[in-house]
């Protein structure tokens, strides 16, 4: 089982990026899929989650209204569209998959069993 995140890069403030996460090894159709990020010297932060195959999504307060999480279960892919990027969005972004069965746990890293290797997003001012 493997998650591979990609799509990071350098972008100016106000710009956009789309992160992708390719899952392999088994179907993640029924998993909760999420994005987390970690800036240098900071703790890991919840960014967004797609709860199982319900269509229900969750966002961290700092990205709400700017980021959109989506999934393509047929392709075993997870995406994060990031718009109006700010310098404080600079971080390594990780995708994750887990079998969370209640929505109250989706913001916790402990709810996820599988993690990608991370992709770096740098936003310049």
mmCIF file of N, CA, C and O in Angstrom, residues 1-8 18-24 28 31-38 44-50 69-71 76-82 91-98 106 108-109 111-121:
data_model
loop_
_atom_site.group_PDB
_atom_site.id
_atom_site.type_symbol
_atom_site.label_atom_id
_atom_site.label_comp_id
_atom_site.label_asym_id
_atom_site.label_seq_id
_atom_site.Cartn_x
_atom_site.Cartn_y
_atom_site.Cartn_z
ATOM 1 N N UNK A 1 0.852 -1.182 0.000
ATOM 2 C CA UNK A 1 0.000 0.000 0.000
ATOM 3 C C UNK A 1 0.892 1.236 0.000
ATOM 4 O O UNK A 1 1.788 1.350 0.824
ATOM 5 N N UNK A 2 0.598 2.145 -0.908
ATOM 6 C CA UNK A 2 1.466 3.307 -1.059
ATOM 7 C C UNK A 2 0.648 4.529 -1.466
ATOM 8 O O UNK A 2 -0.308 4.442 -2.224
ATOM 9 N N UNK A 3 1.055 5.683 -0.917
ATOM 10 C CA UNK A 3 0.486 6.961 -1.318
ATOM 11 C C UNK A 3 1.616 7.820 -1.844
ATOM 12 O O UNK A 3 2.664 7.931 -1.194
ATOM 13 N N UNK A 4 1.405 8.437 -2.985
ATOM 14 C CA UNK A 4 2.443 9.248 -3.623
ATOM 15 C C UNK A 4 1.875 10.628 -3.908
ATOM 16 O O UNK A 4 1.031 10.795 -4.782
ATOM 17 N N UNK A 5 2.366 11.627 -3.174
ATOM 18 C CA UNK A 5 1.910 13.000 -3.364
ATOM 19 C C UNK A 5 2.788 13.712 -4.376
ATOM 20 O O UNK A 5 3.995 13.470 -4.446
ATOM 21 N N UNK A 6 2.191 14.591 -5.149
ATOM 22 C CA UNK A 6 2.929 15.370 -6.136
ATOM 23 C C UNK A 6 2.208 16.684 -6.396
ATOM 24 O O UNK A 6 1.088 16.892 -5.938
ATOM 25 N N UNK A 7 2.885 17.572 -7.132
ATOM 26 C CA UNK A 7 2.254 18.825 -7.524
ATOM 27 C C UNK A 7 2.737 20.051 -6.777
ATOM 28 O O UNK A 7 2.316 21.162 -7.073
ATOM 29 N N UNK A 8 3.601 19.853 -5.803
ATOM 30 C CA UNK A 8 4.117 21.000 -5.079
ATOM 31 C C UNK A 8 5.064 21.825 -5.937
ATOM 32 O O UNK A 8 5.455 21.422 -7.023
ATOM 33 N N UNK A 18 -2.313 22.744 -7.634
ATOM 34 C CA UNK A 18 -3.155 21.567 -7.436
ATOM 35 C C UNK A 18 -2.262 20.393 -7.054
ATOM 36 O O UNK A 18 -1.393 19.984 -7.819
ATOM 37 N N UNK A 19 -2.468 19.886 -5.870
ATOM 38 C CA UNK A 19 -1.730 18.721 -5.414
ATOM 39 C C UNK A 19 -2.505 17.456 -5.783
ATOM 40 O O UNK A 19 -3.739 17.446 -5.776
ATOM 41 N N UNK A 20 -1.757 16.408 -6.079
ATOM 42 C CA UNK A 20 -2.354 15.110 -6.378
ATOM 43 C C UNK A 20 -1.755 14.057 -5.457
ATOM 44 O O UNK A 20 -0.611 14.190 -5.011
ATOM 45 N N UNK A 21 -2.523 13.034 -5.188
ATOM 46 C CA UNK A 21 -2.046 11.912 -4.384
ATOM 47 C C UNK A 21 -2.538 10.637 -5.043
ATOM 48 O O UNK A 21 -3.752 10.414 -5.153
ATOM 49 N N UNK A 22 -1.600 9.826 -5.491
ATOM 50 C CA UNK A 22 -1.936 8.554 -6.136
ATOM 51 C C UNK A 22 -1.830 7.434 -5.115
ATOM 52 O O UNK A 22 -0.786 7.279 -4.468
ATOM 53 N N UNK A 23 -2.895 6.694 -4.970
ATOM 54 C CA UNK A 23 -2.921 5.579 -4.030
ATOM 55 C C UNK A 23 -2.797 4.274 -4.801
ATOM 56 O O UNK A 23 -3.379 4.117 -5.875
ATOM 57 N N UNK A 24 -2.054 3.338 -4.265
ATOM 58 C CA UNK A 24 -1.878 2.052 -4.926
ATOM 59 C C UNK A 24 -1.817 0.939 -3.887
ATOM 60 O O UNK A 24 -1.577 1.184 -2.711
ATOM 61 N N UNK A 28 -9.010 2.580 -2.213
ATOM 62 C CA UNK A 28 -9.245 3.456 -1.077
ATOM 63 C C UNK A 28 -10.638 4.082 -1.144
ATOM 64 O O UNK A 28 -10.899 5.100 -0.519
ATOM 65 N N UNK A 31 -12.195 4.650 2.190
ATOM 66 C CA UNK A 31 -11.381 5.272 3.230
ATOM 67 C C UNK A 31 -11.690 6.748 3.390
ATOM 68 O O UNK A 31 -12.175 7.395 2.460
ATOM 69 N N UNK A 32 -11.386 7.264 4.528
ATOM 70 C CA UNK A 32 -11.296 8.708 4.710
ATOM 71 C C UNK A 32 -9.921 9.143 4.214
ATOM 72 O O UNK A 32 -8.906 8.569 4.610
ATOM 73 N N UNK A 33 -9.902 10.118 3.345
ATOM 74 C CA UNK A 33 -8.656 10.614 2.763
ATOM 75 C C UNK A 33 -8.434 12.048 3.219
ATOM 76 O O UNK A 33 -9.377 12.843 3.253
ATOM 77 N N UNK A 34 -7.194 12.371 3.536
ATOM 78 C CA UNK A 34 -6.935 13.700 4.070
ATOM 79 C C UNK A 34 -5.631 14.293 3.598
ATOM 80 O O UNK A 34 -4.770 13.606 3.044
ATOM 81 N N UNK A 35 -5.517 15.580 3.810
ATOM 82 C CA UNK A 35 -4.290 16.328 3.580
ATOM 83 C C UNK A 35 -3.880 16.998 4.892
ATOM 84 O O UNK A 35 -4.718 17.593 5.573
ATOM 85 N N UNK A 36 -2.618 16.900 5.204
ATOM 86 C CA UNK A 36 -2.026 17.578 6.343
ATOM 87 C C UNK A 36 -0.808 18.346 5.834
ATOM 88 O O UNK A 36 -0.305 18.078 4.760
ATOM 89 N N UNK A 37 -0.339 19.268 6.622
ATOM 90 C CA UNK A 37 0.874 19.992 6.241
ATOM 91 C C UNK A 37 1.724 20.248 7.467
ATOM 92 O O UNK A 37 1.235 20.274 8.597
ATOM 93 N N UNK A 38 2.995 20.444 7.210
ATOM 94 C CA UNK A 38 3.924 20.751 8.301
ATOM 95 C C UNK A 38 4.944 21.756 7.809
ATOM 96 O O UNK A 38 5.699 21.489 6.863
ATOM 97 N N UNK A 44 2.487 19.324 12.830
ATOM 98 C CA UNK A 44 1.646 18.949 11.698
ATOM 99 C C UNK A 44 0.246 19.525 11.874
ATOM 100 O O UNK A 44 -0.300 19.521 12.984
ATOM 101 N N UNK A 45 -0.306 20.032 10.791
ATOM 102 C CA UNK A 45 -1.596 20.728 10.819
ATOM 103 C C UNK A 45 -2.573 20.061 9.856
ATOM 104 O O UNK A 45 -2.223 19.757 8.709
ATOM 105 N N UNK A 46 -3.779 19.878 10.320
ATOM 106 C CA UNK A 46 -4.842 19.345 9.459
ATOM 107 C C UNK A 46 -5.219 20.389 8.416
ATOM 108 O O UNK A 46 -5.404 21.559 8.735
ATOM 109 N N UNK A 47 -5.362 19.936 7.169
ATOM 110 C CA UNK A 47 -5.732 20.841 6.089
ATOM 111 C C UNK A 47 -7.152 20.542 5.594
ATOM 112 O O UNK A 47 -8.010 21.428 5.563
ATOM 113 N N UNK A 48 -7.382 19.295 5.183
ATOM 114 C CA UNK A 48 -8.692 18.957 4.623
ATOM 115 C C UNK A 48 -8.881 17.445 4.651
ATOM 116 O O UNK A 48 -7.899 16.697 4.692
ATOM 117 N N UNK A 49 -10.135 17.023 4.625
ATOM 118 C CA UNK A 49 -10.437 15.598 4.591
ATOM 119 C C UNK A 49 -11.700 15.344 3.791
ATOM 120 O O UNK A 49 -12.615 16.181 3.774
ATOM 121 N N UNK A 50 -11.714 14.188 3.173
ATOM 122 C CA UNK A 50 -12.889 13.691 2.467
ATOM 123 C C UNK A 50 -13.325 12.427 3.191
ATOM 124 O O UNK A 50 -12.586 11.434 3.215
ATOM 125 N N UNK A 69 -10.806 19.990 -1.478
ATOM 126 C CA UNK A 69 -10.373 18.601 -1.570
ATOM 127 C C UNK A 69 -11.357 17.839 -2.452
ATOM 128 O O UNK A 69 -12.561 18.078 -2.401
ATOM 129 N N UNK A 70 -10.814 16.931 -3.258
ATOM 130 C CA UNK A 70 -11.675 16.096 -4.103
ATOM 131 C C UNK A 70 -10.999 14.754 -4.308
ATOM 132 O O UNK A 70 -9.806 14.606 -4.066
ATOM 133 N N UNK A 71 -11.779 13.793 -4.733
ATOM 134 C CA UNK A 71 -11.252 12.451 -4.934
ATOM 135 C C UNK A 71 -11.876 11.839 -6.180
ATOM 136 O O UNK A 71 -13.004 12.151 -6.537
ATOM 137 N N UNK A 76 -8.427 5.988 -7.910
ATOM 138 C CA UNK A 76 -7.690 5.918 -6.639
ATOM 139 C C UNK A 76 -6.821 7.161 -6.437
ATOM 140 O O UNK A 76 -5.655 7.065 -6.033
ATOM 141 N N UNK A 77 -7.406 8.322 -6.727
ATOM 142 C CA UNK A 77 -6.670 9.579 -6.651
ATOM 143 C C UNK A 77 -7.328 10.545 -5.683
ATOM 144 O O UNK A 77 -8.552 10.566 -5.531
ATOM 145 N N UNK A 78 -6.497 11.355 -5.062
ATOM 146 C CA UNK A 78 -6.954 12.418 -4.156
ATOM 147 C C UNK A 78 -6.319 13.716 -4.637
ATOM 148 O O UNK A 78 -5.168 13.715 -5.077
ATOM 149 N N UNK A 79 -7.065 14.804 -4.545
ATOM 150 C CA UNK A 79 -6.569 16.096 -5.008
ATOM 151 C C UNK A 79 -6.780 17.176 -3.953
ATOM 152 O O UNK A 79 -7.661 17.076 -3.106
ATOM 153 N N UNK A 80 -5.960 18.214 -4.066
ATOM 154 C CA UNK A 80 -6.161 19.405 -3.242
ATOM 155 C C UNK A 80 -5.922 20.619 -4.132
ATOM 156 O O UNK A 80 -4.781 20.879 -4.538
ATOM 157 N N UNK A 81 -6.986 21.304 -4.471
ATOM 158 C CA UNK A 81 -6.881 22.549 -5.233
ATOM 159 C C UNK A 81 -6.673 23.686 -4.254
ATOM 160 O O UNK A 81 -7.499 23.904 -3.362
ATOM 161 N N UNK A 82 -5.584 24.401 -4.421
ATOM 162 C CA UNK A 82 -5.236 25.480 -3.509
ATOM 163 C C UNK A 82 -5.240 26.801 -4.270
ATOM 164 O O UNK A 82 -4.447 26.982 -5.198
ATOM 165 N N UNK A 91 4.719 24.921 3.296
ATOM 166 C CA UNK A 91 4.845 23.730 4.132
ATOM 167 C C UNK A 91 5.055 22.519 3.234
ATOM 168 O O UNK A 91 4.883 22.593 2.006
ATOM 169 N N UNK A 92 5.395 21.412 3.865
ATOM 170 C CA UNK A 92 5.344 20.124 3.194
ATOM 171 C C UNK A 92 3.941 19.572 3.392
ATOM 172 O O UNK A 92 3.451 19.512 4.526
ATOM 173 N N UNK A 93 3.312 19.194 2.291
ATOM 174 C CA UNK A 93 1.941 18.688 2.329
ATOM 175 C C UNK A 93 1.952 17.167 2.180
ATOM 176 O O UNK A 93 2.604 16.621 1.285
ATOM 177 N N UNK A 94 1.207 16.518 3.060
ATOM 178 C CA UNK A 94 1.132 15.066 3.093
ATOM 179 C C UNK A 94 -0.298 14.610 2.833
ATOM 180 O O UNK A 94 -1.240 15.181 3.397
ATOM 181 N N UNK A 95 -0.444 13.575 2.013
ATOM 182 C CA UNK A 95 -1.751 12.952 1.891
ATOM 183 C C UNK A 95 -1.780 11.723 2.800
ATOM 184 O O UNK A 95 -0.739 11.153 3.125
ATOM 185 N N UNK A 96 -2.973 11.364 3.216
ATOM 186 C CA UNK A 96 -3.119 10.266 4.157
ATOM 187 C C UNK A 96 -4.437 9.546 3.920
ATOM 188 O O UNK A 96 -5.397 10.136 3.415
ATOM 189 N N UNK A 97 -4.466 8.289 4.305
ATOM 190 C CA UNK A 97 -5.678 7.478 4.173
ATOM 191 C C UNK A 97 -5.920 6.717 5.456
ATOM 192 O O UNK A 97 -4.971 6.233 6.096
ATOM 193 N N UNK A 98 -7.183 6.614 5.841
ATOM 194 C CA UNK A 98 -7.512 5.898 7.061
ATOM 195 C C UNK A 98 -8.924 5.370 7.021
ATOM 196 O O UNK A 98 -9.673 5.643 6.091
ATOM 197 N N UNK A 106 -11.621 12.996 11.960
ATOM 198 C CA UNK A 106 -10.918 13.204 10.682
ATOM 199 C C UNK A 106 -9.811 14.245 10.762
ATOM 200 O O UNK A 106 -8.930 14.273 9.907
ATOM 201 N N UNK A 108 -7.623 14.425 13.138
ATOM 202 C CA UNK A 108 -6.513 13.869 13.920
ATOM 203 C C UNK A 108 -5.620 13.011 13.043
ATOM 204 O O UNK A 108 -6.093 12.133 12.327
ATOM 205 N N UNK A 109 -4.340 13.219 13.129
ATOM 206 C CA UNK A 109 -3.402 12.396 12.381
ATOM 207 C C UNK A 109 -3.491 10.938 12.755
ATOM 208 O O UNK A 109 -3.242 10.054 11.937
ATOM 209 N N UNK A 111 -5.952 9.181 13.091
ATOM 210 C CA UNK A 111 -7.043 8.483 12.412
ATOM 211 C C UNK A 111 -6.617 7.890 11.078
ATOM 212 O O UNK A 111 -7.398 7.207 10.429
ATOM 213 N N UNK A 112 -5.377 8.162 10.670
ATOM 214 C CA UNK A 112 -4.905 7.738 9.352
ATOM 215 C C UNK A 112 -3.817 6.684 9.483
ATOM 216 O O UNK A 112 -2.892 6.823 10.281
ATOM 217 N N UNK A 113 -3.937 5.654 8.662
ATOM 218 C CA UNK A 113 -3.004 4.537 8.731
ATOM 219 C C UNK A 113 -1.878 4.631 7.703
ATOM 220 O O UNK A 113 -0.799 4.081 7.904
ATOM 221 N N UNK A 114 -2.156 5.300 6.600
ATOM 222 C CA UNK A 114 -1.191 5.364 5.510
ATOM 223 C C UNK A 114 -0.874 6.826 5.186
ATOM 224 O O UNK A 114 -1.782 7.659 5.132
ATOM 225 N N UNK A 115 0.404 7.089 4.936
ATOM 226 C CA UNK A 115 0.857 8.451 4.666
ATOM 227 C C UNK A 115 1.743 8.478 3.427
ATOM 228 O O UNK A 115 2.564 7.581 3.225
ATOM 229 N N UNK A 116 1.582 9.526 2.643
ATOM 230 C CA UNK A 116 2.483 9.749 1.520
ATOM 231 C C UNK A 116 3.763 10.398 1.999
ATOM 232 O O UNK A 116 3.896 10.783 3.163
ATOM 233 N N UNK A 117 4.689 10.606 1.081
ATOM 234 C CA UNK A 117 6.011 11.093 1.449
ATOM 235 C C UNK A 117 6.075 12.614 1.559
ATOM 236 O O UNK A 117 7.038 13.136 2.075
ATOM 237 N N UNK A 118 5.063 13.302 1.097
ATOM 238 C CA UNK A 118 5.045 14.752 1.203
ATOM 239 C C UNK A 118 5.533 15.440 -0.062
ATOM 240 O O UNK A 118 6.400 14.946 -0.777
ATOM 241 N N UNK A 119 4.948 16.604 -0.319
ATOM 242 C CA UNK A 119 5.377 17.446 -1.435
ATOM 243 C C UNK A 119 5.471 18.879 -0.926
ATOM 244 O O UNK A 119 4.587 19.350 -0.203
ATOM 245 N N UNK A 120 6.541 19.568 -1.281
ATOM 246 C CA UNK A 120 6.817 20.897 -0.742
ATOM 247 C C UNK A 120 6.099 21.978 -1.533
ATOM 248 O O UNK A 120 6.222 22.045 -2.760
ATOM 249 N N UNK A 121 5.396 22.816 -0.820
ATOM 250 C CA UNK A 121 4.757 23.998 -1.392
ATOM 251 C C UNK A 121 5.411 25.227 -0.787
ATOM 252 O O UNK A 121 5.462 25.370 0.433
#
